């Protein structure tokens, strides 16, 4: 089976109807990613100082915060799954405590929206690494524009554009391609056998 074919959602119920396993999985992924977000918050507080010489380069460290939407979207493959997963993760991050307070929930909404837009453009039928990369990039671009006004209102336009480019790049590579690779790794364990991603893994191995 070609990679193009295996990247499509196949079977597993209606494109829009959520099964119980879909809802439970979105919730579990959101909580797990939220804890990971909190861990990245702690590490970022230490290594973030390395970007002080050129502040827009901080966008390169932002990709991990976009993982929730990409993973949720690639696993459940239904409208709203990416946003729900990213929002749950943001809420967990908020409850555990972070440097940005409740604004992380606004970020979660915007980041999830970016992933949903890309998946909707491809009609929730394509879930390969290119689509995942585009989803991560758009999530990063949207979030960076929000941060222009909420965190960096004094930045000149050149700084803002550089931040957007680096944020989108990190989103594409870390959250997009990285999230895609993580979903494939999860599928290899059998944890996603109830989803199209799990069935695609078995079909690749059988071909």
mmCIF file of C-alpha atoms in Angstrom:
data_model
loop_
_atom_site.group_PDB
_atom_site.id
_atom_site.type_symbol
_atom_site.label_atom_id
_atom_site.label_comp_id
_atom_site.label_asym_id
_atom_site.label_seq_id
_atom_site.Cartn_x
_atom_site.Cartn_y
_atom_site.Cartn_z
ATOM 1 C CA UNK A 1 0.000 0.000 0.000
ATOM 2 C CA UNK A 2 1.363 3.418 -0.905
ATOM 3 C CA UNK A 3 2.186 6.025 1.705
ATOM 4 C CA UNK A 4 -0.430 8.297 0.134
ATOM 5 C CA UNK A 5 -3.097 5.703 0.695
ATOM 6 C CA UNK A 6 -2.010 4.772 4.167
ATOM 7 C CA UNK A 7 -2.128 8.417 5.215
ATOM 8 C CA UNK A 8 -5.880 8.505 4.662
ATOM 9 C CA UNK A 9 -8.473 7.921 7.275
ATOM 10 C CA UNK A 10 -10.173 4.637 6.465
ATOM 11 C CA UNK A 11 -13.240 3.268 8.127
ATOM 12 C CA UNK A 12 -13.749 3.515 11.871
ATOM 13 C CA UNK A 13 -17.185 5.112 11.831
ATOM 14 C CA UNK A 14 -18.495 8.421 10.680
ATOM 15 C CA UNK A 15 -16.144 11.270 10.012
ATOM 16 C CA UNK A 16 -18.076 13.411 12.467
ATOM 17 C CA UNK A 17 -19.618 11.037 15.047
ATOM 18 C CA UNK A 18 -17.524 10.502 18.151
ATOM 19 C CA UNK A 19 -17.295 7.068 19.716
ATOM 20 C CA UNK A 20 -16.707 6.645 23.429
ATOM 21 C CA UNK A 21 -13.147 5.557 22.730
ATOM 22 C CA UNK A 22 -12.566 8.762 20.756
ATOM 23 C CA UNK A 23 -13.690 10.952 23.660
ATOM 24 C CA UNK A 24 -11.717 8.982 26.235
ATOM 25 C CA UNK A 25 -8.606 9.021 24.074
ATOM 26 C CA UNK A 26 -8.784 12.769 23.461
ATOM 27 C CA UNK A 27 -9.100 13.306 27.214
ATOM 28 C CA UNK A 28 -6.230 10.975 28.061
ATOM 29 C CA UNK A 29 -3.954 12.431 25.399
ATOM 30 C CA UNK A 30 -4.827 15.944 26.543
ATOM 31 C CA UNK A 31 -3.934 15.190 30.151
ATOM 32 C CA UNK A 32 -0.693 13.440 29.205
ATOM 33 C CA UNK A 33 0.352 16.247 26.880
ATOM 34 C CA UNK A 34 -0.620 18.826 29.506
ATOM 35 C CA UNK A 35 1.779 17.244 31.975
ATOM 36 C CA UNK A 36 4.433 17.278 29.256
ATOM 37 C CA UNK A 37 3.675 20.975 28.642
ATOM 38 C CA UNK A 38 4.230 21.656 32.337
ATOM 39 C CA UNK A 39 7.553 19.812 32.200
ATOM 40 C CA UNK A 40 8.587 21.857 29.162
ATOM 41 C CA UNK A 41 7.585 25.022 31.060
ATOM 42 C CA UNK A 42 10.109 24.150 33.767
ATOM 43 C CA UNK A 43 12.881 23.397 31.293
ATOM 44 C CA UNK A 44 12.063 26.465 29.214
ATOM 45 C CA UNK A 45 12.471 28.656 32.304
ATOM 46 C CA UNK A 46 16.097 27.525 32.366
ATOM 47 C CA UNK A 47 17.117 27.289 28.714
ATOM 48 C CA UNK A 48 14.999 30.216 27.505
ATOM 49 C CA UNK A 49 17.750 32.603 28.578
ATOM 50 C CA UNK A 50 19.817 31.295 25.666
ATOM 51 C CA UNK A 51 17.564 33.275 23.311
ATOM 52 C CA UNK A 52 18.146 36.640 25.037
ATOM 53 C CA UNK A 53 20.713 37.740 22.460
ATOM 54 C CA UNK A 54 18.035 37.598 19.756
ATOM 55 C CA UNK A 55 14.588 37.353 21.412
ATOM 56 C CA UNK A 56 12.643 36.242 18.303
ATOM 57 C CA UNK A 57 14.712 33.047 18.346
ATOM 58 C CA UNK A 58 12.549 32.050 21.308
ATOM 59 C CA UNK A 59 10.101 30.859 18.685
ATOM 60 C CA UNK A 60 12.417 27.933 18.000
ATOM 61 C CA UNK A 61 11.692 26.612 21.497
ATOM 62 C CA UNK A 62 7.917 26.807 21.119
ATOM 63 C CA UNK A 63 7.196 23.717 19.039
ATOM 64 C CA UNK A 64 6.613 21.337 21.983
ATOM 65 C CA UNK A 65 3.623 23.434 23.097
ATOM 66 C CA UNK A 66 1.865 22.661 19.811
ATOM 67 C CA UNK A 67 2.032 18.889 20.103
ATOM 68 C CA UNK A 68 -1.389 18.391 21.704
ATOM 69 C CA UNK A 69 -3.414 19.530 18.714
ATOM 70 C CA UNK A 70 -1.321 17.642 16.179
ATOM 71 C CA UNK A 71 -1.368 14.369 18.109
ATOM 72 C CA UNK A 72 -5.067 14.593 18.936
ATOM 73 C CA UNK A 73 -5.920 15.362 15.319
ATOM 74 C CA UNK A 74 -3.766 12.589 13.863
ATOM 75 C CA UNK A 75 -5.057 9.931 16.256
ATOM 76 C CA UNK A 76 -8.817 10.625 16.404
ATOM 77 C CA UNK A 77 -9.125 12.231 12.939
ATOM 78 C CA UNK A 78 -12.460 13.926 13.568
ATOM 79 C CA UNK A 79 -13.318 17.631 13.546
ATOM 80 C CA UNK A 80 -12.707 19.166 16.948
ATOM 81 C CA UNK A 81 -10.353 16.484 18.264
ATOM 82 C CA UNK A 82 -7.238 18.591 17.744
ATOM 83 C CA UNK A 83 -8.695 21.627 19.459
ATOM 84 C CA UNK A 84 -10.134 19.588 22.329
ATOM 85 C CA UNK A 85 -6.830 17.828 22.960
ATOM 86 C CA UNK A 86 -4.842 21.073 22.889
ATOM 87 C CA UNK A 87 -7.385 22.813 25.160
ATOM 88 C CA UNK A 88 -7.367 19.985 27.710
ATOM 89 C CA UNK A 89 -3.580 20.033 27.696
ATOM 90 C CA UNK A 90 -3.586 23.818 28.229
ATOM 91 C CA UNK A 91 -5.998 23.464 31.148
ATOM 92 C CA UNK A 92 -3.791 20.833 32.771
ATOM 93 C CA UNK A 93 -0.771 23.080 32.237
ATOM 94 C CA UNK A 94 -2.669 25.944 33.884
ATOM 95 C CA UNK A 95 -3.778 23.857 36.858
ATOM 96 C CA UNK A 96 -0.236 22.580 37.444
ATOM 97 C CA UNK A 97 1.105 26.149 37.356
ATOM 98 C CA UNK A 98 3.092 27.991 34.717
ATOM 99 C CA UNK A 99 4.777 31.293 33.912
ATOM 100 C CA UNK A 100 1.905 32.657 31.795
ATOM 101 C CA UNK A 101 -1.121 31.956 33.982
ATOM 102 C CA UNK A 102 -4.540 31.566 32.387
ATOM 103 C CA UNK A 103 -3.382 32.943 29.036
ATOM 104 C CA UNK A 104 -2.204 29.441 28.159
ATOM 105 C CA UNK A 105 -5.860 28.502 27.625
ATOM 106 C CA UNK A 106 -6.195 31.214 24.981
ATOM 107 C CA UNK A 107 -3.035 29.821 23.418
ATOM 108 C CA UNK A 108 -4.478 26.314 23.534
ATOM 109 C CA UNK A 109 -7.568 27.492 21.690
ATOM 110 C CA UNK A 110 -5.566 29.278 18.983
ATOM 111 C CA UNK A 111 -3.060 26.467 18.557
ATOM 112 C CA UNK A 112 -5.808 23.879 18.261
ATOM 113 C CA UNK A 113 -7.587 26.122 15.751
ATOM 114 C CA UNK A 114 -4.481 26.210 13.560
ATOM 115 C CA UNK A 115 -4.351 22.421 13.388
ATOM 116 C CA UNK A 116 -8.090 22.157 12.733
ATOM 117 C CA UNK A 117 -7.880 24.613 9.814
ATOM 118 C CA UNK A 118 -5.248 22.532 8.032
ATOM 119 C CA UNK A 119 -7.040 19.223 8.657
ATOM 120 C CA UNK A 120 -10.280 20.808 7.393
ATOM 121 C CA UNK A 121 -8.535 22.019 4.218
ATOM 122 C CA UNK A 122 -7.634 18.378 3.562
ATOM 123 C CA UNK A 123 -11.219 17.362 4.509
ATOM 124 C CA UNK A 124 -9.943 15.252 7.431
ATOM 125 C CA UNK A 125 -8.751 12.645 4.913
ATOM 126 C CA UNK A 126 -4.986 13.203 4.898
ATOM 127 C CA UNK A 127 -2.794 12.606 7.929
ATOM 128 C CA UNK A 128 0.721 12.176 6.551
ATOM 129 C CA UNK A 129 3.817 14.042 7.688
ATOM 130 C CA UNK A 130 3.322 16.866 5.179
ATOM 131 C CA UNK A 131 -0.164 17.631 6.497
ATOM 132 C CA UNK A 132 1.090 17.261 10.065
ATOM 133 C CA UNK A 133 3.939 19.669 9.334
ATOM 134 C CA UNK A 134 1.577 22.213 7.810
ATOM 135 C CA UNK A 135 -0.744 21.877 10.813
ATOM 136 C CA UNK A 136 2.095 22.500 13.238
ATOM 137 C CA UNK A 137 3.327 25.452 11.187
ATOM 138 C CA UNK A 138 -0.066 27.160 11.046
ATOM 139 C CA UNK A 139 -0.651 26.550 14.748
ATOM 140 C CA UNK A 140 2.692 28.225 15.425
ATOM 141 C CA UNK A 141 1.966 31.132 13.083
ATOM 142 C CA UNK A 142 -1.398 31.875 14.686
ATOM 143 C CA UNK A 143 0.015 31.628 18.185
ATOM 144 C CA UNK A 144 2.932 33.907 17.321
ATOM 145 C CA UNK A 145 0.555 36.651 16.112
ATOM 146 C CA UNK A 146 -1.333 36.386 19.406
ATOM 147 C CA UNK A 147 1.928 36.712 21.292
ATOM 148 C CA UNK A 148 2.957 39.796 19.300
ATOM 149 C CA UNK A 149 0.185 41.698 21.031
ATOM 150 C CA UNK A 150 -0.025 39.902 24.370
ATOM 151 C CA UNK A 151 3.669 39.455 25.235
ATOM 152 C CA UNK A 152 5.767 41.557 22.846
ATOM 153 C CA UNK A 153 3.825 44.732 22.010
ATOM 154 C CA UNK A 154 7.025 46.789 21.771
ATOM 155 C CA UNK A 155 8.698 44.635 19.147
ATOM 156 C CA UNK A 156 9.377 46.128 15.732
ATOM 157 C CA UNK A 157 7.822 44.451 12.699
ATOM 158 C CA UNK A 158 11.075 42.747 11.716
ATOM 159 C CA UNK A 159 11.305 41.070 15.114
ATOM 160 C CA UNK A 160 7.684 39.997 14.843
ATOM 161 C CA UNK A 161 8.177 38.435 11.423
ATOM 162 C CA UNK A 162 11.302 36.629 12.579
ATOM 163 C CA UNK A 163 9.421 35.283 15.592
ATOM 164 C CA UNK A 164 6.547 34.099 13.395
ATOM 165 C CA UNK A 165 8.934 32.345 10.995
ATOM 166 C CA UNK A 166 10.850 30.602 13.786
ATOM 167 C CA UNK A 167 7.666 29.677 15.655
ATOM 168 C CA UNK A 168 6.135 28.208 12.491
ATOM 169 C CA UNK A 169 9.355 26.325 11.691
ATOM 170 C CA UNK A 170 9.484 24.845 15.177
ATOM 171 C CA UNK A 171 5.792 23.978 14.926
ATOM 172 C CA UNK A 172 6.293 22.226 11.597
ATOM 173 C CA UNK A 173 9.331 20.212 12.704
ATOM 174 C CA UNK A 174 8.770 19.508 16.405
ATOM 175 C CA UNK A 175 4.968 19.409 16.650
ATOM 176 C CA UNK A 176 4.178 18.466 13.047
ATOM 177 C CA UNK A 177 6.738 15.907 11.938
ATOM 178 C CA UNK A 178 7.578 15.016 15.544
ATOM 179 C CA UNK A 179 3.907 14.511 16.387
ATOM 180 C CA UNK A 180 3.421 12.401 13.270
ATOM 181 C CA UNK A 181 6.403 10.220 14.251
ATOM 182 C CA UNK A 182 5.095 9.902 17.809
ATOM 183 C CA UNK A 183 1.686 8.731 16.566
ATOM 184 C CA UNK A 184 3.358 6.122 14.357
ATOM 185 C CA UNK A 185 5.424 4.961 17.347
ATOM 186 C CA UNK A 186 2.265 4.674 19.450
ATOM 187 C CA UNK A 187 0.584 2.714 16.672
ATOM 188 C CA UNK A 188 3.489 0.257 16.659
ATOM 189 C CA UNK A 189 2.820 -0.566 20.315
ATOM 190 C CA UNK A 190 -0.791 -1.531 19.571
ATOM 191 C CA UNK A 191 -2.144 1.351 21.654
ATOM 192 C CA UNK A 192 -3.976 2.779 18.629
ATOM 193 C CA UNK A 193 -5.561 -0.402 17.285
ATOM 194 C CA UNK A 194 -9.019 1.132 17.797
ATOM 195 C CA UNK A 195 -8.098 3.898 15.355
ATOM 196 C CA UNK A 196 -7.259 4.201 11.685
ATOM 197 C CA UNK A 197 -3.649 5.011 12.606
ATOM 198 C CA UNK A 198 -3.342 1.606 14.255
ATOM 199 C CA UNK A 199 -4.890 -0.240 11.337
ATOM 200 C CA UNK A 200 -2.611 1.553 8.894
ATOM 201 C CA UNK A 201 0.386 0.362 10.910
ATOM 202 C CA UNK A 202 -0.718 -3.265 10.605
ATOM 203 C CA UNK A 203 -1.404 -2.834 6.886
ATOM 204 C CA UNK A 204 2.079 -1.417 6.318
ATOM 205 C CA UNK A 205 3.640 -4.386 8.091
ATOM 206 C CA UNK A 206 1.503 -6.868 6.157
ATOM 207 C CA UNK A 207 2.350 -5.384 2.743
#
